[in-house]
CSV table of C-alpha atoms in Angstrom, one decimal:
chain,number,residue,atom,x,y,z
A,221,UNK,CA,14.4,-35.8,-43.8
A,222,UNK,CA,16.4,-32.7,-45.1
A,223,UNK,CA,12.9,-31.1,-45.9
A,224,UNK,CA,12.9,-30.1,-42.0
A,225,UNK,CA,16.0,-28.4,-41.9
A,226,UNK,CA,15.8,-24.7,-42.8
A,227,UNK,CA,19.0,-22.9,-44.2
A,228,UNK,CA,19.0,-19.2,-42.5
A,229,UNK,CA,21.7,-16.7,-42.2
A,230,UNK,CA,24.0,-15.9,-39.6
A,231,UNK,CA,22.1,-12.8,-38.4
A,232,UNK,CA,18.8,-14.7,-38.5
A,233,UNK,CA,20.6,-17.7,-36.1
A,234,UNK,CA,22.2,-14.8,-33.6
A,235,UNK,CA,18.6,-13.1,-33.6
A,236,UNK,CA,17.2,-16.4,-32.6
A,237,UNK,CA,20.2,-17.4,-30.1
A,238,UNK,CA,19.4,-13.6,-28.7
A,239,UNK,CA,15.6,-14.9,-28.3
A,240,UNK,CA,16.4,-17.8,-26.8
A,241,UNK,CA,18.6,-17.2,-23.5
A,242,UNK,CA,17.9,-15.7,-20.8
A,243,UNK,CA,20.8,-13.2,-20.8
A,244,UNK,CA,19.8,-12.0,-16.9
A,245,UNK,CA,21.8,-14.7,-15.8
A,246,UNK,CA,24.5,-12.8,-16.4
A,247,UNK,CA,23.6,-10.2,-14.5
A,248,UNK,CA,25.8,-8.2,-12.6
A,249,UNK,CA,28.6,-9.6,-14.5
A,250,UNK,CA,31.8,-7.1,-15.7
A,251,UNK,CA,32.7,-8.2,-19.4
A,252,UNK,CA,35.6,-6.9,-21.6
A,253,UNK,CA,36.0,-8.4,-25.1
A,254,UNK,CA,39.3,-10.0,-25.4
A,255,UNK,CA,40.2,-7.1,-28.4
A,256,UNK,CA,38.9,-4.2,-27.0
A,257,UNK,CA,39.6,-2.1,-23.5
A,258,UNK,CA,35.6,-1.2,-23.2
A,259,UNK,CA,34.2,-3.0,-20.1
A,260,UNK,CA,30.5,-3.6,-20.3
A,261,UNK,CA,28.3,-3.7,-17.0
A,262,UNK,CA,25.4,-6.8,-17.6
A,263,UNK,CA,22.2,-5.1,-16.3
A,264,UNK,CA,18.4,-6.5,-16.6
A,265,UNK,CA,20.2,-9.2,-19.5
A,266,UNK,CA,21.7,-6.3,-21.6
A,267,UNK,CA,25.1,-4.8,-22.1
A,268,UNK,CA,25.7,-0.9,-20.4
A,269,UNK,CA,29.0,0.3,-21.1
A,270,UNK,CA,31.0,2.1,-18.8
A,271,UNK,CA,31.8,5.3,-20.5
A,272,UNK,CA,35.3,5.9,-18.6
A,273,UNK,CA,37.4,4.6,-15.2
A,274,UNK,CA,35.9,7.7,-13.3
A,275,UNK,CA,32.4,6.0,-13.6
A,276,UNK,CA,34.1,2.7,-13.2
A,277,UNK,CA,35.4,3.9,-9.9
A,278,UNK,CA,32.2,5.4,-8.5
A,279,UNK,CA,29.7,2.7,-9.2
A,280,UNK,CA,32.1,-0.1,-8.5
A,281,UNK,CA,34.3,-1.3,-5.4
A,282,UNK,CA,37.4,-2.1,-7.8
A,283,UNK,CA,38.5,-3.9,-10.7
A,284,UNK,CA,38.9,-7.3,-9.5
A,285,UNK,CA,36.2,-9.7,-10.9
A,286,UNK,CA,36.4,-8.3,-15.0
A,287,UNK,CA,35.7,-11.2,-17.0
A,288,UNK,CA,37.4,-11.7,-20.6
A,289,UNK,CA,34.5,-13.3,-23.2
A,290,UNK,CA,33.8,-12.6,-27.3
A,291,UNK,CA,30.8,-14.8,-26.3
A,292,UNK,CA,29.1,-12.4,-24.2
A,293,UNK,CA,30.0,-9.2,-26.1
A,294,UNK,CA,28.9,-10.3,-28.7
A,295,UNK,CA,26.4,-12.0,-27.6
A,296,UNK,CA,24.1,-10.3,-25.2
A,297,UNK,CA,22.1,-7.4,-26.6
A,298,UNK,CA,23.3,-4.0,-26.3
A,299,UNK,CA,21.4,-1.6,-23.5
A,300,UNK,CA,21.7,2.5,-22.7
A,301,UNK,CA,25.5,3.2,-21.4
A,302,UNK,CA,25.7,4.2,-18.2
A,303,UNK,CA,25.9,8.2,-17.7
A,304,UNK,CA,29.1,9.5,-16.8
A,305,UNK,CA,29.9,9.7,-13.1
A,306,UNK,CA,27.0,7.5,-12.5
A,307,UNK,CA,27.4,6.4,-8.6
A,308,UNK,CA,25.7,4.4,-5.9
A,309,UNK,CA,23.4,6.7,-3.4
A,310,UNK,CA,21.7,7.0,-0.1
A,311,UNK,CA,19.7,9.0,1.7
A,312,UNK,CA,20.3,9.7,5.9
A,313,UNK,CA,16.7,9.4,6.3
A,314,UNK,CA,16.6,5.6,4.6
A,315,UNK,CA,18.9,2.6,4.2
A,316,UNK,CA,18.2,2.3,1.2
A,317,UNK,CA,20.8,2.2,-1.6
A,318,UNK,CA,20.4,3.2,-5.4
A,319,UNK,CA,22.6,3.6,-8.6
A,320,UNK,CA,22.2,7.0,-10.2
A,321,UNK,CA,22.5,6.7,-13.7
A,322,UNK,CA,20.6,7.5,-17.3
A,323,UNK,CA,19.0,10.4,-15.5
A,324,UNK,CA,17.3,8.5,-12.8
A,325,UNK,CA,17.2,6.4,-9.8
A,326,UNK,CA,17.8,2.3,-9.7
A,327,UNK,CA,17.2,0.7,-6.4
A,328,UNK,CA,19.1,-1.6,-5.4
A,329,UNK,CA,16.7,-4.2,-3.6
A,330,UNK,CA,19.2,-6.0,-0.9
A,331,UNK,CA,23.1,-6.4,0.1
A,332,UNK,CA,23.3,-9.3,-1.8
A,333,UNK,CA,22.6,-7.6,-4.8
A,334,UNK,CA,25.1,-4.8,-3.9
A,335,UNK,CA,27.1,-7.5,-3.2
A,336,UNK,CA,26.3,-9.2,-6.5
A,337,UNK,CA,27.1,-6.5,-8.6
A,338,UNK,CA,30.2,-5.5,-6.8
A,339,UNK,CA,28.9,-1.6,-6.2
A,340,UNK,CA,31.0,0.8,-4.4
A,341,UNK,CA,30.0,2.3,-0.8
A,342,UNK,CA,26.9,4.7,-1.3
A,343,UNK,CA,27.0,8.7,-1.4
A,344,UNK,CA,24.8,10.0,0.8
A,345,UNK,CA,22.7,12.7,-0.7
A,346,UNK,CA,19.9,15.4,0.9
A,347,UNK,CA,16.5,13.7,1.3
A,348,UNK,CA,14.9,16.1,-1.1
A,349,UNK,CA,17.8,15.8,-4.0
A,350,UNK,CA,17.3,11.9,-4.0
A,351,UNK,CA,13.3,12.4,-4.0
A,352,UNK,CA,14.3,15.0,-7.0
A,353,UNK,CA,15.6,12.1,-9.2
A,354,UNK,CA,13.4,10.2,-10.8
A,355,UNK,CA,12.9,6.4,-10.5
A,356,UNK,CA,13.2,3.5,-12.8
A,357,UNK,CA,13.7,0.1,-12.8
A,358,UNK,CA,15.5,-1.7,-9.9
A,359,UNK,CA,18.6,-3.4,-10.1
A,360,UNK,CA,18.2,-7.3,-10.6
């Protein structure tokens, strides 16, 4: 019986936990570790830090909602930071909303997820500097 159980290490059994969730769950979330002041954003089932309040402030409607967990920091896998100033956009000409950050364009698909991820109001920028930035993957 004890031929089926494999010893591995502790690196091995996080990589495998890591493989085995589906961290998008989480997505949306605001996560501080409980020894640290860095708040993380959970984004597409990685971690984006927030490089400093100004960003925090611009991308999100305020700072209720910040959830304390060693789990999840250490836990879910690492992803880009987000840029400095990052913010939430619009264009007059559309109703559509997008976070600008790591040099391009995220659009944010419906209220809910707006909602969801607890964004700030939009910016609204020229037609023509929005089309300028280039797009990436949607927020989810």
């Amino acid at each position: 019986m004890a031929d089926d159980i494999k010893k591995i290490s502790a690196k091995a059994a996080q990589a495998a936990l890591t493989d085995a969730v589906d961290w998008r769950q989480y997505d949306g979330m605001r996560i501080v570790k409980s020894t640290a002041s860095s708040i993380y954003l959970v984004m597409w089932g990685q971690l984006h830090w927030i490089p400093d309040p100004g960003t925090f402030n611009s991308v999100f409607r305020d700072w209720n909602g910040i959830v304390t967990s060693d789990y999840l920091t250490n836990s879910i896998p690492m992803g880009t930071p987000l840029s400095d100033l990052s913010f939430i956009a619009i264009s007059p000409a559309s109703p559509a909303q997008y976070l600008i950050t790591m040099n391009a364009k995220h659009l944010i698909p419906t209220p809910a997820v707006a909602d969801k991820f607890n964004f700030h109001s939009p910016v609204k920028l020229p037609v023509l500097a929005l089309q300028y930035i280039p797009s990436w993957t949607d927020v989810s």
